[in-house]
CSV table of C-alpha atoms in Angstrom, one decimal:
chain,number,residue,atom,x,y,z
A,22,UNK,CA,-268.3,2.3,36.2
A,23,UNK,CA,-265.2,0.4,34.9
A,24,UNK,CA,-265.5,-2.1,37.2
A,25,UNK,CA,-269.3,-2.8,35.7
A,26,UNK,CA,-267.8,-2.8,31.9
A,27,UNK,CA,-264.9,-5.2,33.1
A,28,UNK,CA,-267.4,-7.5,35.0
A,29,UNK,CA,-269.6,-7.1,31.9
A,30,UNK,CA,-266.4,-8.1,29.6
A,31,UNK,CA,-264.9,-10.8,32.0
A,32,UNK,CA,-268.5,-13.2,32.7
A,33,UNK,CA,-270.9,-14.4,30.3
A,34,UNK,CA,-274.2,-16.1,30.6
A,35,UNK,CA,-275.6,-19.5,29.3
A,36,UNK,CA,-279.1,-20.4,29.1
A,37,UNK,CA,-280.2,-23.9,28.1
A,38,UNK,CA,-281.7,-27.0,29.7
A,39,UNK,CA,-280.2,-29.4,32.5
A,40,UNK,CA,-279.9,-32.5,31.1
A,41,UNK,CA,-277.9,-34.3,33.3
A,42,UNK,CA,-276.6,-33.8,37.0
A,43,UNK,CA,-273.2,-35.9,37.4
A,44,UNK,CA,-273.1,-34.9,41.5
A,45,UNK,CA,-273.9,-33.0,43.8
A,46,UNK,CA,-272.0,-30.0,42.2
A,47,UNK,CA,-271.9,-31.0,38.6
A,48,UNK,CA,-274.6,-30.6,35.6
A,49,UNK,CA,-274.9,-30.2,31.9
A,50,UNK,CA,-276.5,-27.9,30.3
A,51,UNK,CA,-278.0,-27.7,26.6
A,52,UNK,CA,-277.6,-24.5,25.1
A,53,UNK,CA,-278.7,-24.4,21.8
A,54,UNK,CA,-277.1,-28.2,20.1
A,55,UNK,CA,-274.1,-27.9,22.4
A,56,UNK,CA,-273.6,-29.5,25.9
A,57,UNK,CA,-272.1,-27.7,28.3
A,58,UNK,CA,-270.3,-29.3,31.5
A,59,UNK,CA,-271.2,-26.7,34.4
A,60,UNK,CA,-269.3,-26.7,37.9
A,61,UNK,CA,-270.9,-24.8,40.4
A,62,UNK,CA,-268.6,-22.1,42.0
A,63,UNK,CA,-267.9,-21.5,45.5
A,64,UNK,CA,-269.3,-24.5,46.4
A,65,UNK,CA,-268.5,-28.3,47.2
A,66,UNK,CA,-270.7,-31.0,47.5
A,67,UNK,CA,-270.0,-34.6,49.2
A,68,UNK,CA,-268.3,-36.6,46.4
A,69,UNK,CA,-270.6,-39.4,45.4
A,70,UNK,CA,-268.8,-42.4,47.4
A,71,UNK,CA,-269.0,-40.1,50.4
A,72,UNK,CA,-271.7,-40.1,53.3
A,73,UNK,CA,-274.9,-37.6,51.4
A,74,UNK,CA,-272.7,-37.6,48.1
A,75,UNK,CA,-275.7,-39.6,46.4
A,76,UNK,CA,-278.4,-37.5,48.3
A,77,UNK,CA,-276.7,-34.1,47.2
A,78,UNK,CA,-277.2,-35.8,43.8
A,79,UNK,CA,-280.4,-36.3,43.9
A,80,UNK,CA,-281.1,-33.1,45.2
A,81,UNK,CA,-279.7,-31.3,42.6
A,82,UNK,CA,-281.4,-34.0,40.0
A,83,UNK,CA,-285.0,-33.0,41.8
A,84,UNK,CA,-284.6,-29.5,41.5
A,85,UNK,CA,-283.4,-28.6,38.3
A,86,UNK,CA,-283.1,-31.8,35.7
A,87,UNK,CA,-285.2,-31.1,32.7
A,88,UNK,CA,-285.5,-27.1,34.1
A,89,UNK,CA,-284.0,-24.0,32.2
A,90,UNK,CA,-281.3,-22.5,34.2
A,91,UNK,CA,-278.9,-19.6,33.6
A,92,UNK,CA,-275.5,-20.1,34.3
A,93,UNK,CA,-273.6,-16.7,35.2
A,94,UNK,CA,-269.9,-17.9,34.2
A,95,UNK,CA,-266.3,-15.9,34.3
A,96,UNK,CA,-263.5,-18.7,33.7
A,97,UNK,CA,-263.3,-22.9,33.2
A,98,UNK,CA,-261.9,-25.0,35.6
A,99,UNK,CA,-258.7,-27.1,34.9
A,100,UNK,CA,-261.0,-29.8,33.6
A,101,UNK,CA,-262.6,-27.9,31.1
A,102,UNK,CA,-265.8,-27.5,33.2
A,103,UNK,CA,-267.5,-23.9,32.8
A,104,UNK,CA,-267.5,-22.8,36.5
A,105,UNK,CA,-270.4,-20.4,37.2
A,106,UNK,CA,-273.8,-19.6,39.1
A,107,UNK,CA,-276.5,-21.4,38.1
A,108,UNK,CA,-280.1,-19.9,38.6
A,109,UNK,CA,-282.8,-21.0,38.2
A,110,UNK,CA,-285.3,-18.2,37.4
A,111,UNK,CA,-283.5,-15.4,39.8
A,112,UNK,CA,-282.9,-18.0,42.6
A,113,UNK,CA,-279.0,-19.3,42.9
A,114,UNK,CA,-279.2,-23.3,43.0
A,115,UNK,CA,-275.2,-22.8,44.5
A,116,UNK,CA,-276.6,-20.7,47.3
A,117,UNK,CA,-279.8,-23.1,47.8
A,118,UNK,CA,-277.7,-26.7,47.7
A,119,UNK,CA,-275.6,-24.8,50.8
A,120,UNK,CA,-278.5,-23.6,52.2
A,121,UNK,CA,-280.4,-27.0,52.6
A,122,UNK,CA,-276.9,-28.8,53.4
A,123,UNK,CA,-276.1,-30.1,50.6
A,124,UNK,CA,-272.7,-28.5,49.9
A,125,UNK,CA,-269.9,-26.5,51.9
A,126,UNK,CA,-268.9,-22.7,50.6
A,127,UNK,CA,-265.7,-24.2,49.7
A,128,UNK,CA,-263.6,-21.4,51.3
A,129,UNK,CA,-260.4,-21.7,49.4
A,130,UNK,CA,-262.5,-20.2,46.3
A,131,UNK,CA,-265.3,-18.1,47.9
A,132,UNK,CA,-265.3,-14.9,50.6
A,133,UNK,CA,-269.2,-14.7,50.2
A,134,UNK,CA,-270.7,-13.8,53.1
A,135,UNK,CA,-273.8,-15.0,52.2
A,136,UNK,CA,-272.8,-18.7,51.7
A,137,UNK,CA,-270.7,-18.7,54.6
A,138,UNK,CA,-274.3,-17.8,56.8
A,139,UNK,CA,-276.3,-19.8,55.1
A,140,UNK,CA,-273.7,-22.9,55.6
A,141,UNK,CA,-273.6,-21.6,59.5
A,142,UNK,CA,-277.5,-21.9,59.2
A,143,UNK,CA,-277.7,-25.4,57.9
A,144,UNK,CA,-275.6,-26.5,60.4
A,145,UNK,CA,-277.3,-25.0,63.5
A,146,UNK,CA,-280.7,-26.4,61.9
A,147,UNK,CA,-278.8,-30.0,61.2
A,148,UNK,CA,-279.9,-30.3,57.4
A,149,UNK,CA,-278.8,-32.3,55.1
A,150,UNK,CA,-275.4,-33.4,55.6
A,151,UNK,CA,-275.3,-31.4,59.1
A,152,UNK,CA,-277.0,-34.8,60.0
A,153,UNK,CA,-273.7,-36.5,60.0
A,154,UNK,CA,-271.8,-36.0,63.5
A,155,UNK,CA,-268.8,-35.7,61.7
A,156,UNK,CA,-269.2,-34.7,58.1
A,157,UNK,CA,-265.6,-34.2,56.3
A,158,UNK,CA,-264.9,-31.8,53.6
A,159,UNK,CA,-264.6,-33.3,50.3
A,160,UNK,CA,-261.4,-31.6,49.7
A,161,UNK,CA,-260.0,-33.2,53.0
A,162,UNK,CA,-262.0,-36.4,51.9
A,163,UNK,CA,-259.9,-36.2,48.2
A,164,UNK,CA,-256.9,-35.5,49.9
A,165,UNK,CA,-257.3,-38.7,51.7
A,166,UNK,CA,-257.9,-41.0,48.8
């Protein structure tokens, strides 16, 4: 029970409208008058001048730009970016970009189990990124720029 009042205290929830999508990992969201820079958690998409960085773009553009999401939300990043969930009626868009192989769980940050199957899946099926014979991490990618 404390751990549901701490969790309750410790996240809180946006709702508002994408209006734009920066990458593959990136949006910002319209709550109310205020714009809200969102950075999906647990995840990492291609950056943009990367092989599928423009394509993870897109997809995210597709699927929600214009839409209502919910983002659930605990801290900010070191940029000021609200890192969080974002759903889009109950379905997580972090979970779904991973799932059609558009991002990596990015593993320094995440222990889910369900991201790490459904990046195992998309690669088995080849989707997305998988295409690439030898996609690099964006964090290995930064790392080498």
């Amino acid at each position: 029970m404390l751990a549901l009042i701490l969790c309750s205290i410790l996240s809180a929830t946006i709702t508002g409208k994408v209006v734009s999508v920066h990458d593959g990992d990136t949006l910002t969201v319209l709550e109310g008058t205020t714009q809200i820079k969102v950075r999906l958690a647990e995840i990492d998409a291609p950056e943009l001048k990367q092989p599928f960085g423009q394509r993870a773009r897109q997809a995210l553009g597709e699927r929600l730009q214009g839409k209502t999401v919910r983002v659930e939300w605990e801290k900010k990043d070191r940029y000021g970016r609200t890192l969080g969930t974002v759903y889009l009626a109950d379905e997580s868009i972090n979970l779904w970009l991973v799932r059609n192989g558009w991002a990596w769980q990015y593993r320094q940050y995440s222990k889910s189990e369900t991201l790490k199957r459904a990046e195992d899946a998309a690669r088995q099926e080849r989707v997305g990124l998988w295409q690439d014979k030898t996609p690099v991490e964006p964090w290995e990618w930064r790392k080498q720029k």
